[in-house]
Short mmCIF file of C-alpha atoms and ligand atoms in Angstrom, two decimals:
data_model
loop_
_atom_site.label_atom_id
_atom_site.label_comp_id
_atom_site.label_asym_id
_atom_site.label_seq_id
_atom_site.Cartn_x
_atom_site.Cartn_y
_atom_site.Cartn_z
CA MET A 1 81.42 33.27 49.63
CA ASP A 2 83.95 34.17 52.46
CA THR A 3 83.51 34.57 56.50
CA GLY A 4 86.46 36.97 56.01
CA ARG A 5 87.77 34.89 58.91
CA THR A 6 89.78 31.73 56.48
CA GLY A 7 92.49 33.46 53.80
CA SER A 8 89.77 32.95 51.13
CA PRO A 9 89.29 35.89 48.62
CA PRO A 10 86.29 38.34 50.74
CA GLY A 11 83.73 39.71 48.33
CA ARG A 12 82.88 36.54 45.80
CA ARG A 13 78.86 37.09 47.62
CA ALA A 14 77.56 40.40 47.91
CA ARG A 15 77.00 39.94 51.56
CA GLY A 16 78.30 37.65 54.71
CA PRO A 17 76.60 35.12 55.59
CA ARG A 18 73.51 35.71 57.83
CA PHE A 19 73.08 33.81 61.38
CA VAL A 20 69.90 33.19 63.96
CA ILE A 21 70.72 31.96 67.33
CA VAL A 22 68.48 31.69 69.26
CA GLY A 23 68.25 32.04 72.65
CA ALA A 24 70.03 35.50 75.17
CA GLY A 25 71.50 32.87 77.79
CA MET A 26 75.08 32.37 78.27
CA ALA A 27 75.86 29.79 75.06
CA GLY A 28 73.20 32.80 73.34
CA VAL A 29 75.43 35.62 74.57
CA LEU A 30 78.52 34.69 74.04
CA SER A 31 78.36 34.09 70.36
CA ALA A 32 76.63 37.17 69.61
CA ILE A 33 80.36 38.20 70.97
CA GLN A 34 82.62 35.75 69.12
CA LEU A 35 80.42 36.55 66.44
CA GLN A 36 81.15 40.18 65.99
CA GLN A 37 84.64 40.16 67.04
CA SER A 38 85.20 38.25 63.58
CA GLY A 39 83.56 40.76 61.72
CA LEU A 40 80.35 39.16 61.50
CA THR A 41 77.87 40.91 62.30
CA ASP A 42 74.58 40.24 60.11
CA PHE A 43 72.80 38.52 62.78
CA THR A 44 69.65 37.99 65.09
CA VAL A 45 69.74 36.36 69.19
CA TYR A 46 66.27 35.28 69.60
CA GLU A 47 65.61 35.72 73.16
CA LYS A 48 61.28 34.58 74.28
CA ALA A 49 62.10 36.37 77.50
CA ASP A 50 62.90 40.25 77.84
CA ARG A 51 66.01 39.92 79.27
CA LEU A 52 68.84 37.65 78.80
CA GLY A 53 70.96 34.78 81.27
CA GLY A 54 69.15 32.14 80.46
CA THR A 55 68.86 30.04 83.55
CA TRP A 56 70.09 32.50 85.71
CA ARG A 57 67.43 34.90 85.09
CA GLU A 58 65.33 32.21 85.17
CA ASN A 59 66.53 31.08 88.79
CA THR A 60 65.87 32.90 91.43
CA TYR A 61 65.47 31.16 94.45
CA PRO A 62 66.93 32.31 97.91
CA GLY A 63 69.78 30.13 98.53
CA VAL A 64 70.90 30.57 94.20
CA ALA A 65 74.24 30.12 93.02
CA CYS A 66 76.34 28.48 91.52
CA ASP A 67 78.82 25.63 92.11
CA VAL A 68 81.23 25.56 89.93
CA PRO A 69 83.12 28.77 91.25
CA SER A 70 83.08 31.60 89.62
CA HIS A 71 86.75 32.35 88.36
CA LEU A 72 85.95 29.35 85.69
CA TYR A 73 82.45 29.97 85.17
CA SER A 74 83.20 32.51 83.46
CA TYR A 75 83.90 34.08 80.22
CA SER A 76 88.07 32.93 79.86
CA PHE A 77 87.81 36.76 77.43
CA ALA A 78 86.00 37.97 80.53
CA PRO A 79 87.26 36.84 83.54
CA ASN A 80 86.19 39.24 86.24
CA PRO A 81 88.15 40.85 89.33
CA ASP A 82 84.94 41.52 91.04
CA TRP A 83 82.93 38.50 92.01
CA SER A 84 82.62 38.52 95.66
CA HIS A 85 82.75 35.20 96.79
CA VAL A 86 84.22 31.21 95.35
CA PHE A 87 81.40 30.61 94.36
CA SER A 88 78.87 33.58 93.82
CA PRO A 89 75.22 33.57 94.45
CA GLY A 90 72.73 33.71 91.53
CA ALA A 91 72.38 37.16 91.42
CA GLU A 92 75.14 37.53 90.65
CA ILE A 93 75.72 35.83 88.12
CA ALA A 94 72.80 37.85 85.59
CA ALA A 95 74.25 40.75 86.68
CA TYR A 96 77.75 39.51 85.50
CA PHE A 97 76.39 38.14 81.83
CA GLU A 98 74.24 42.01 81.33
CA ASP A 99 77.54 43.48 81.65
CA VAL A 100 79.41 41.62 79.54
CA ALA A 101 76.83 41.79 77.16
CA ARG A 102 76.51 45.88 77.96
CA ARG A 103 79.90 45.97 77.52
CA TYR A 104 81.08 44.17 73.76
CA GLY A 105 77.28 45.78 72.91
CA VAL A 106 75.77 42.78 71.74
CA GLU A 107 72.23 43.59 73.44
CA LYS A 108 71.18 45.57 70.29
CA TYR A 109 71.28 42.01 68.31
CA ILE A 110 68.23 41.14 70.37
CA SER A 111 65.18 40.47 69.87
CA TYR A 112 63.44 40.18 72.92
CA GLY A 113 59.91 38.84 73.29
CA THR A 114 59.95 37.08 70.86
CA GLU A 115 59.62 32.86 70.49
CA VAL A 116 61.43 31.33 67.74
CA SER A 117 58.34 28.81 67.16
CA ARG A 118 59.86 27.16 63.97
CA LEU A 119 62.77 26.93 61.94
CA THR A 120 62.03 25.16 58.65
CA PHE A 121 65.35 24.29 56.27
CA VAL A 122 64.46 25.19 52.41
CA ASP A 123 66.17 26.71 49.12
CA GLY A 124 69.60 26.14 51.32
CA GLY A 125 68.91 27.81 54.16
CA TRP A 126 66.58 28.35 56.89
CA ASP A 127 63.25 29.59 57.74
CA VAL A 128 62.75 31.63 61.01
CA GLU A 129 59.67 31.61 62.25
CA THR A 130 58.52 33.47 65.63
CA ALA A 131 55.36 33.38 68.00
CA THR A 132 54.70 37.08 67.34
CA GLY A 133 54.49 35.84 64.01
CA SER A 134 58.18 37.74 62.65
CA ARG A 135 59.45 35.93 59.75
CA ASP A 136 63.52 35.68 58.95
CA ARG A 137 65.90 34.12 57.17
CA ALA A 138 69.49 32.32 57.80
CA ASP A 139 72.30 30.08 56.33
CA PHE A 140 73.34 29.53 59.42
CA VAL A 141 71.64 28.52 63.17
CA ILE A 142 72.95 28.54 66.65
CA ALA A 143 70.95 26.94 68.78
CA ALA A 144 71.87 28.21 72.20
CA THR A 145 68.55 27.00 73.85
CA GLY A 146 69.74 25.38 77.47
CA VAL A 147 70.05 21.91 78.64
CA LEU A 148 68.48 22.75 82.57
CA HIS A 149 65.23 24.81 80.71
CA HIS A 150 61.96 23.22 80.71
CA PRO A 151 60.64 22.35 84.37
CA ALA A 152 59.70 18.26 85.45
CA TYR A 153 56.88 18.98 86.99
CA PRO A 154 55.60 16.11 89.42
CA ASP A 155 53.13 14.13 89.17
CA ILE A 156 51.22 13.70 92.73
CA LYS A 157 47.29 13.25 93.25
CA GLY A 158 46.58 16.76 94.93
CA LEU A 159 48.30 18.89 94.03
CA GLU A 160 46.15 21.15 92.31
CA ASP A 161 43.90 21.38 95.70
CA PHE A 162 46.77 23.26 97.79
CA ALA A 163 45.20 25.92 98.85
CA GLY A 164 48.39 27.27 99.68
CA THR A 165 50.97 28.91 97.29
CA VAL A 166 52.67 25.80 95.07
CA PHE A 167 55.58 26.55 92.40
CA HIS A 168 58.45 25.25 90.60
CA SER A 169 61.91 25.77 91.73
CA ALA A 170 62.51 27.33 88.70
CA ARG A 171 59.45 29.45 88.81
CA TRP A 172 60.48 31.08 93.03
CA ASP A 173 57.34 32.92 93.27
CA HIS A 174 58.01 36.79 94.69
CA ARG A 175 55.01 37.57 96.53
CA VAL A 176 54.96 34.88 98.72
CA PRO A 177 56.44 35.98 102.14
CA LEU A 178 58.10 33.09 104.17
CA ALA A 179 59.09 35.12 107.77
CA GLY A 180 57.90 32.44 109.94
CA ARG A 181 55.61 30.38 106.75
CA ARG A 182 55.04 26.90 106.77
CA LEU A 183 57.46 26.15 103.90
CA GLY A 184 57.52 22.60 102.03
CA VAL A 185 60.05 21.42 99.52
CA ILE A 186 59.88 18.28 97.22
CA GLY A 187 63.40 17.37 96.34
CA THR A 188 67.09 17.20 97.62
CA GLY A 189 68.82 18.43 94.70
CA SER A 190 71.27 21.54 94.14
CA SER A 191 68.52 22.88 93.68
CA ALA A 192 66.87 21.69 96.99
CA VAL A 193 69.82 22.05 98.80
CA GLN A 194 70.55 25.52 98.33
CA ILE A 195 66.63 26.13 99.11
CA VAL A 196 66.54 24.95 102.49
CA THR A 197 70.05 26.57 103.58
CA ALA A 198 69.23 29.96 102.03
CA ALA A 199 65.61 29.31 104.04
CA VAL A 200 65.05 28.10 106.98
CA GLU A 201 66.44 30.28 109.22
CA THR A 202 63.96 32.95 107.84
CA VAL A 203 61.26 30.24 107.36
CA GLY A 204 58.70 29.28 111.01
CA GLU A 205 59.50 25.67 109.57
CA LEU A 206 61.04 23.88 107.28
CA SER A 207 59.97 20.09 105.15
CA MET A 208 61.95 19.00 103.56
CA PHE A 209 60.40 15.95 101.50
CA GLN A 210 63.41 13.82 100.40
CA ARG A 211 63.09 9.98 98.51
CA THR A 212 66.37 10.27 98.23
CA PRO A 213 69.64 10.94 99.77
CA GLN A 214 72.22 12.33 98.61
CA TRP A 215 76.27 12.52 98.74
CA VAL A 216 77.25 16.59 99.62
CA LEU A 217 80.69 17.82 99.42
CA GLY A 218 80.98 20.59 101.99
CA VAL A 219 83.35 23.06 100.12
CA PRO A 220 84.00 25.91 101.97
CA ASN A 221 82.11 29.27 99.87
CA PRO A 222 83.91 32.18 102.15
CA PRO A 223 84.07 35.55 101.08
CA ILE A 224 86.91 36.74 98.61
CA ASP A 225 88.21 39.88 99.89
CA GLU A 226 88.45 43.68 98.66
CA ASP A 227 92.81 43.07 98.64
CA GLN A 228 91.91 39.99 96.39
CA ARG A 229 89.84 41.95 94.43
CA GLN A 230 92.57 44.70 93.86
CA LEU A 231 95.05 41.97 92.85
CA PHE A 232 93.06 40.62 90.40
CA ARG A 233 92.22 44.20 89.37
CA SER A 234 95.41 45.35 88.82
CA ASP A 235 97.32 41.59 87.58
CA PRO A 236 95.07 40.06 85.48
CA ALA A 237 97.57 37.75 85.24
CA ALA A 238 97.08 36.33 88.72
CA MET A 239 93.23 36.03 88.00
CA GLN A 240 93.64 34.11 84.87
CA ALA A 241 96.38 31.22 87.16
CA VAL A 242 93.68 30.95 89.82
CA ARG A 243 91.13 30.09 86.70
CA ASP A 244 94.15 27.70 85.94
CA GLU A 245 94.07 26.32 88.91
CA LEU A 246 90.40 25.46 89.17
CA ALA A 247 90.49 24.70 85.49
CA HIS A 248 93.01 21.64 86.13
CA THR A 249 91.71 20.06 89.52
CA PHE A 250 88.03 20.34 87.54
CA GLU A 251 89.22 18.22 84.11
CA ALA A 252 92.09 16.45 85.81
CA ASN A 253 90.22 15.43 89.56
CA PHE A 254 86.24 15.48 88.84
CA ALA A 255 86.09 14.78 84.75
CA ASN A 256 88.22 11.60 85.75
CA ALA A 257 85.45 10.63 89.45
CA VAL A 258 83.16 11.01 87.20
CA VAL A 259 83.79 9.08 83.54
CA ASP A 260 85.76 6.31 85.77
CA ALA A 261 84.11 5.12 88.11
CA GLU A 262 87.02 3.09 89.70
CA SER A 263 89.34 5.21 88.93
CA PRO A 264 91.40 6.96 92.09
CA GLU A 265 90.03 10.26 92.01
CA ALA A 266 86.32 8.33 92.12
CA LYS A 267 87.46 6.50 95.28
CA LEU A 268 88.54 10.14 96.85
CA LEU A 269 85.63 11.72 96.82
CA GLU A 270 83.49 9.63 98.03
CA GLU A 271 85.77 9.44 101.45
CA LEU A 272 85.04 12.81 101.81
CA CYS A 273 81.30 12.95 100.43
CA VAL A 274 81.54 9.87 103.89
CA ALA A 275 83.18 12.18 105.72
CA ASN A 276 81.67 15.48 105.61
CA LEU A 277 78.54 13.54 106.56
CA GLU A 278 79.80 11.99 109.46
CA GLU A 279 81.56 14.55 110.44
CA ASN A 280 78.96 16.78 110.53
CA VAL A 281 75.33 14.80 111.05
CA ALA A 282 75.39 14.31 114.79
CA ASP A 283 72.29 12.39 115.44
CA PRO A 284 72.37 8.39 114.27
CA VAL A 285 69.06 8.47 113.06
CA LEU A 286 68.93 11.51 111.05
CA ARG A 287 72.76 10.40 109.64
CA ALA A 288 71.42 6.79 108.78
CA LYS A 289 68.06 8.90 106.71
CA LEU A 290 71.24 11.27 105.04
CA ARG A 291 73.40 8.36 103.87
CA PRO A 292 72.35 7.24 100.08
CA ASP A 293 72.64 3.88 99.46
CA TYR A 294 74.11 4.71 96.04
CA ARG A 295 78.59 5.54 95.17
CA ALA A 296 79.15 9.65 95.24
CA ALA A 297 78.96 11.48 92.49
CA CYS A 298 76.59 9.20 90.86
CA LYS A 299 73.47 11.25 90.58
CA ARG A 300 74.70 14.63 90.15
CA LEU A 301 77.24 15.76 93.46
CA ILE A 302 75.73 18.27 96.23
CA VAL A 303 78.12 20.52 96.69
CA SER A 304 77.51 23.25 99.55
CA PRO A 305 79.26 24.24 102.66
CA GLY A 306 76.28 24.59 104.93
CA PHE A 307 73.46 22.12 103.72
CA TYR A 308 73.82 19.68 106.60
CA GLN A 309 74.05 22.04 109.28
CA ALA A 310 70.47 23.20 107.80
CA ILE A 311 68.49 20.78 107.85
CA GLN A 312 69.81 19.84 111.83
CA HIS A 313 67.75 23.77 112.33
CA PRO A 314 66.07 23.22 115.14
CA ASN A 315 63.18 24.63 112.39
CA ALA A 316 64.09 21.90 109.13
CA ARG A 317 62.47 17.98 109.15
CA LEU A 318 64.06 16.13 107.26
CA VAL A 319 60.49 13.65 105.23
CA THR A 320 61.56 10.61 104.56
CA ASP A 321 58.18 8.40 104.06
CA ALA A 322 57.25 8.67 100.60
CA ILE A 323 54.99 11.28 100.31
CA ASP A 324 51.25 9.88 99.19
CA ARG A 325 48.93 13.33 98.02
CA VAL A 326 48.61 16.64 98.77
CA GLU A 327 45.41 17.74 100.14
CA PRO A 328 44.23 21.37 100.92
CA ARG A 329 46.12 21.79 104.64
CA GLY A 330 49.60 20.32 103.23
CA VAL A 331 51.54 17.52 101.87
CA ARG A 332 50.16 13.51 103.04
CA THR A 333 52.86 11.09 103.64
CA VAL A 334 51.74 6.61 102.79
CA ASP A 335 52.21 6.85 107.29
CA GLY A 336 48.79 9.25 107.33
CA THR A 337 50.91 12.28 108.42
CA LEU A 338 49.65 15.28 107.09
CA HIS A 339 52.59 17.92 107.13
CA GLU A 340 51.15 21.01 107.36
CA LEU A 341 52.76 23.93 105.18
CA ASP A 342 51.44 27.71 104.12
CA ALA A 343 53.91 27.25 100.65
CA LEU A 344 55.23 24.63 98.47
CA VAL A 345 58.05 24.44 96.37
CA LEU A 346 58.68 21.62 93.81
CA ALA A 347 62.34 21.75 93.90
CA THR A 348 61.57 18.49 90.96
CA GLY A 349 64.41 19.15 89.00
CA PHE A 350 63.71 19.84 84.70
CA ARG A 351 62.95 17.51 81.65
CA VAL A 352 66.49 16.46 79.94
CA ASP A 353 65.87 15.84 76.73
CA GLN A 354 64.14 18.41 75.48
CA PHE A 355 67.24 21.02 74.43
CA MET A 356 65.96 23.19 70.96
CA ARG A 357 62.06 21.62 71.67
CA PRO A 358 58.96 23.06 71.50
CA ILE A 359 60.85 24.53 68.53
CA GLU A 360 59.74 22.72 65.70
CA VAL A 361 62.06 21.76 63.53
CA THR A 362 62.48 20.93 59.88
CA GLY A 363 65.55 19.30 57.94
CA ARG A 364 66.55 18.67 54.80
CA GLY A 365 63.45 16.53 52.46
CA GLY A 366 61.36 17.22 55.06
CA ILE A 367 62.15 15.33 58.43
CA SER A 368 61.49 17.01 61.53
CA LEU A 369 63.48 16.65 64.37
CA GLU A 370 61.36 14.82 66.52
CA GLN A 371 61.99 12.28 63.66
CA ALA A 372 64.99 12.24 64.30
CA TRP A 373 64.67 12.27 67.78
CA SER A 374 62.07 10.03 67.74
CA GLU A 375 64.49 7.14 70.17
CA ARG A 376 66.83 10.13 71.77
CA PRO A 377 68.32 13.18 71.49
CA THR A 378 71.43 12.30 69.52
CA ALA A 379 74.09 14.45 67.61
CA TYR A 380 77.45 14.26 66.17
CA LEU A 381 80.03 15.20 69.16
CA ALA A 382 76.74 17.23 71.31
CA VAL A 383 76.48 20.24 67.77
CA SER A 384 75.52 18.79 64.44
CA ILE A 385 72.77 16.11 63.14
CA PRO A 386 72.98 15.04 60.33
CA ASP A 387 69.81 16.54 57.47
CA PHE A 388 69.89 19.80 59.57
CA PRO A 389 72.91 21.50 57.65
CA ASN A 390 74.06 24.50 59.16
CA LEU A 391 72.32 24.22 62.18
CA PHE A 392 74.60 23.69 65.48
CA MET A 393 73.98 23.29 69.07
CA LEU A 394 75.88 24.92 72.11
CA ASN A 395 75.01 22.09 75.21
CA GLY A 396 73.50 20.13 72.95
CA PRO A 397 72.48 16.20 73.40
CA ASN A 398 75.58 14.34 74.23
CA GLY A 399 77.70 16.79 75.29
CA PRO A 400 80.28 18.16 78.94
CA VAL A 401 77.45 18.34 81.69
CA GLY A 402 78.29 18.27 85.53
CA ASN A 403 80.24 19.63 88.00
CA PHE A 404 81.28 20.69 85.12
CA SER A 405 81.57 25.46 83.54
CA LEU A 406 79.08 24.60 80.55
CA ILE A 407 81.34 28.42 79.66
CA ASP A 408 84.11 26.29 79.02
CA VAL A 409 82.12 23.55 76.53
CA ALA A 410 80.72 26.01 75.09
CA GLU A 411 83.83 28.48 74.31
CA LEU A 412 84.86 25.03 72.46
CA GLN A 413 82.06 24.18 70.80
CA PHE A 414 81.68 27.87 69.25
CA ALA A 415 84.89 27.65 68.54
CA TYR A 416 84.35 23.41 66.42
CA VAL A 417 81.01 25.58 64.86
CA MET A 418 82.89 28.51 63.30
CA GLN A 419 85.28 25.74 62.56
CA LEU A 420 82.38 24.22 60.26
CA VAL A 421 81.26 27.42 58.89
CA ASP A 422 84.82 28.91 58.05
CA ARG A 423 84.84 25.91 55.39
CA ALA A 424 80.58 26.14 55.08
CA CYS A 425 81.86 29.87 53.41
CA ALA A 426 84.79 28.96 52.04
CA THR A 427 84.37 28.29 48.61
CA GLY A 428 80.24 29.72 48.22
CA LEU A 429 78.04 28.77 50.48
CA HIS A 430 77.59 24.96 51.52
CA LEU A 431 75.05 23.22 53.78
CA VAL A 432 77.86 20.89 56.72
CA SER A 433 76.07 18.34 58.48
CA ALA A 434 77.40 15.66 60.35
CA SER A 435 77.39 12.29 58.74
CA ALA A 436 74.67 9.13 59.41
CA ALA A 437 77.72 6.59 59.50
CA ALA A 438 79.97 8.51 61.73
CA THR A 439 77.12 10.21 64.14
CA GLU A 440 75.86 6.54 64.43
CA ARG A 441 79.50 6.08 64.85
CA PHE A 442 79.91 8.28 67.88
CA GLU A 443 76.57 7.31 69.82
CA SER A 444 77.30 3.42 69.66
CA GLU A 445 80.95 4.56 71.03
CA ARG A 446 80.25 6.97 73.84
CA VAL A 447 77.20 4.12 75.19
CA GLU A 448 79.92 1.79 75.51
CA ALA A 449 81.63 3.85 76.90
CA ALA A 450 78.71 5.20 79.41
CA LYS A 451 78.85 1.84 81.08
CA ARG A 452 82.79 2.50 83.19
CA THR A 453 81.08 6.28 84.11
CA VAL A 454 79.66 6.43 88.00
CA TRP A 455 76.42 7.80 86.40
CA VAL A 456 75.18 4.00 86.01
CA THR A 457 76.80 2.52 89.54
CA GLY A 458 73.20 2.47 90.74
CA CYS A 459 71.03 5.37 91.17
CA ARG A 460 68.54 7.55 89.05
CA SER A 461 69.45 10.35 88.12
CA TRP A 462 68.16 12.95 85.61
CA TYR A 463 72.31 12.07 83.47
CA LEU A 464 69.70 8.46 82.77
CA ASP A 465 67.98 8.24 78.52
CA ASP A 466 64.90 6.15 78.78
CA ARG A 467 67.41 3.31 78.40
CA GLY A 468 69.27 3.69 81.58
CA VAL A 469 72.14 4.79 79.76
CA PRO A 470 73.86 7.79 81.07
CA ALA A 471 73.65 11.15 78.32
CA ALA A 472 76.43 12.86 78.65
CA TRP A 473 79.78 12.66 77.40
CA PRO A 474 81.06 9.84 78.91
CA TRP A 475 85.18 10.63 78.35
CA SER A 476 87.86 12.43 79.60
CA PHE A 477 87.42 16.65 79.45
CA ASP A 478 90.81 16.62 78.06
CA ARG A 479 89.17 14.73 75.12
CA PHE A 480 86.58 16.85 74.01
CA ARG A 481 88.95 19.67 74.09
CA THR A 482 91.26 17.48 71.33
CA ALA A 483 87.17 16.59 69.42
CA MET A 484 86.80 20.49 69.39
CA ALA A 485 89.98 20.69 68.19
CA ARG A 486 89.06 20.56 64.31
CA PRO A 487 86.91 18.85 62.60
CA ASN A 488 87.43 15.97 61.13
CA MET A 489 85.34 16.87 57.63
CA ASP A 490 85.33 12.85 56.70
CA ASP A 491 82.54 12.63 59.96
CA TYR A 492 80.21 15.14 57.74
CA ASP A 493 78.26 15.81 54.52
CA VAL A 494 79.38 18.45 52.94
CA VAL A 495 77.51 20.34 49.75
CA PRO A 496 76.88 23.02 47.26
CA ALA A 497 73.90 24.86 48.77
P1 NAP B 501 66.74 17.27 90.34
O1 NAP B 501 69.19 17.02 90.66
O2 NAP B 501 66.51 16.69 88.96
O3 NAP B 501 66.64 16.76 91.94
C1 NAP B 501 65.28 16.68 91.52
C2 NAP B 501 64.81 16.42 93.24
O4 NAP B 501 63.48 16.31 93.35
C3 NAP B 501 65.22 14.67 93.05
O5 NAP B 501 65.82 15.03 94.13
C4 NAP B 501 64.39 14.26 93.08
O6 NAP B 501 64.45 12.34 93.51
C5 NAP B 501 63.52 14.46 93.37
N1 NAP B 501 61.80 14.38 92.57
C6 NAP B 501 61.62 14.67 91.51
N2 NAP B 501 60.05 14.39 91.43
C7 NAP B 501 59.34 13.97 93.04
C8 NAP B 501 58.56 13.83 92.60
N3 NAP B 501 57.15 12.94 91.81
N4 NAP B 501 59.15 12.54 94.45
C9 NAP B 501 59.03 13.30 94.78
N5 NAP B 501 60.75 13.59 94.52
C10 NAP B 501 60.90 14.19 93.84
O7 NAP B 501 67.47 19.08 90.05
P2 NAP B 501 67.63 20.20 91.01
O8 NAP B 501 68.26 20.33 92.31
O9 NAP B 501 66.84 21.50 90.13
O10 NAP B 501 69.20 20.27 89.80
C11 NAP B 501 68.93 19.56 89.14
C12 NAP B 501 70.57 20.22 87.67
O11 NAP B 501 69.71 22.15 87.96
C13 NAP B 501 71.57 20.28 88.82
O12 NAP B 501 71.97 18.35 88.94
C14 NAP B 501 72.52 20.90 88.82
O13 NAP B 501 72.64 20.29 87.38
C15 NAP B 501 71.42 21.94 88.21
N6 NAP B 501 71.89 22.77 89.60
C16 NAP B 501 72.63 23.41 90.14
C17 NAP B 501 72.97 24.47 90.81
C18 NAP B 501 74.67 24.68 91.11
O14 NAP B 501 74.39 25.49 92.04
N7 NAP B 501 75.18 24.76 89.97
C19 NAP B 501 72.19 24.33 91.89
C20 NAP B 501 70.57 24.06 90.84
C21 NAP B 501 70.30 23.55 89.23
P3 NAP B 501 65.05 11.23 93.34
O15 NAP B 501 66.67 11.50 93.86
O16 NAP B 501 64.09 10.74 94.04
O17 NAP B 501 64.53 11.36 91.64
#
């Protein structure tokens, strides 16, 4: 069989390979476009919701934005001269993905409202079952199911007794009026900070419940004016230069800072965060409450030019006493105070160990994904799992996450996956999956390298697995780029289908 992408003779099989893509978020739309552009048009994208856009469809809270600059957080092949801000709002990003999908003509491949419930490897291919009862069959499955996807709900006594409205930040209830109301926000992560900053002037009173303070980098977010946009429209090279510069800044500075806790970049980040706190929070008592006792970027760094102003707004209160329980009228903290509220937002993050689950995935020899991941999710180079042949993940476990463009990550991964697909199709269909030995070696090197990262310098965060080991890629972005350039086929099991 020939994918049509290699030099091997075409027409060896009556049909080309069939792909199933799970998820129509950023990575699923990317996969659809790239497959189509490669002439591989026998595929379906299954999307459980009724719109594409993934995280940008689901997160609609006030202030939602991407803290990766928009000219970097765009597909490399679909730059957008019209971004409104350096860090554009979430709705604009959602519209961008919809627009790109439309322009590239891939919406027709998306089956909306169709949740994949089961993937079973049988007779050299994948049986696909959906929650609606439909079935499909694929030679290749690309799991583009996202990372920060499954809301984590806190285990707080009495939540169900609250008389007002309570919802997770990723399930914002837009029927709830904010004007003049008393809003509570639990959490101090990126979501909570964006919500507080955006809502503080609208609400009557805002209580932010802080369990752990966060370091905040105060990068400004100016609008991109019409002259600049016009320049980008007429001179794509100028827009590309901006993207290249941003990519360099992220890869050289930020990536080095997080993977080497002792690097000059890590120290600089710390200095910038300390200066932001010192210079922008006037009251020493509040400043002390907001000052973390761990290294900057140990938790995922918050990027916000406005948070310190927002938390000093007369409407805002930073509550640092621990939450005891939720009662019908509000949140009671352990000091006995009842913080009365009309609405309560759980900005409490996501279950980051799920990946393509809850899909029931069964690989070669009947091994289930639950068995393969019984200790924790792992994948060779974040892409492939032993005994799950021709199933590849984008933004799977152990990949680069954090303050990076996950679009760059997914594009590199997709190009790598297509090289595996080419190998699988070069001489009749073959089954390709990472070898157990290569996966074990990768995992032990990864765990060793993780010891040098800033993520293990003494904080709790979603980067850490149940052993306290960062689950993320612990090396430089350059190393990731190099790893993705060309698969080392010695690390793969390749057998005829
Ligand atoms: P998060 O960073 O995981 O933060 C969750 C917050 O909830 C933390 O402050 C945590 O406190 C608190 N929390 C959890 N359970 C609690 C409990 N039982 N009682 C009190 N507090 C509790 O979640 P997130 O803010 O949704 O962000 C998740 C990730 O999404 C980010 O790190 C980022 O990668 C991404 N994101 C990106 C953007 C962007 O601009 N690009 C925006 C939003 C989100 P502790 O710190 O004490 O655990």
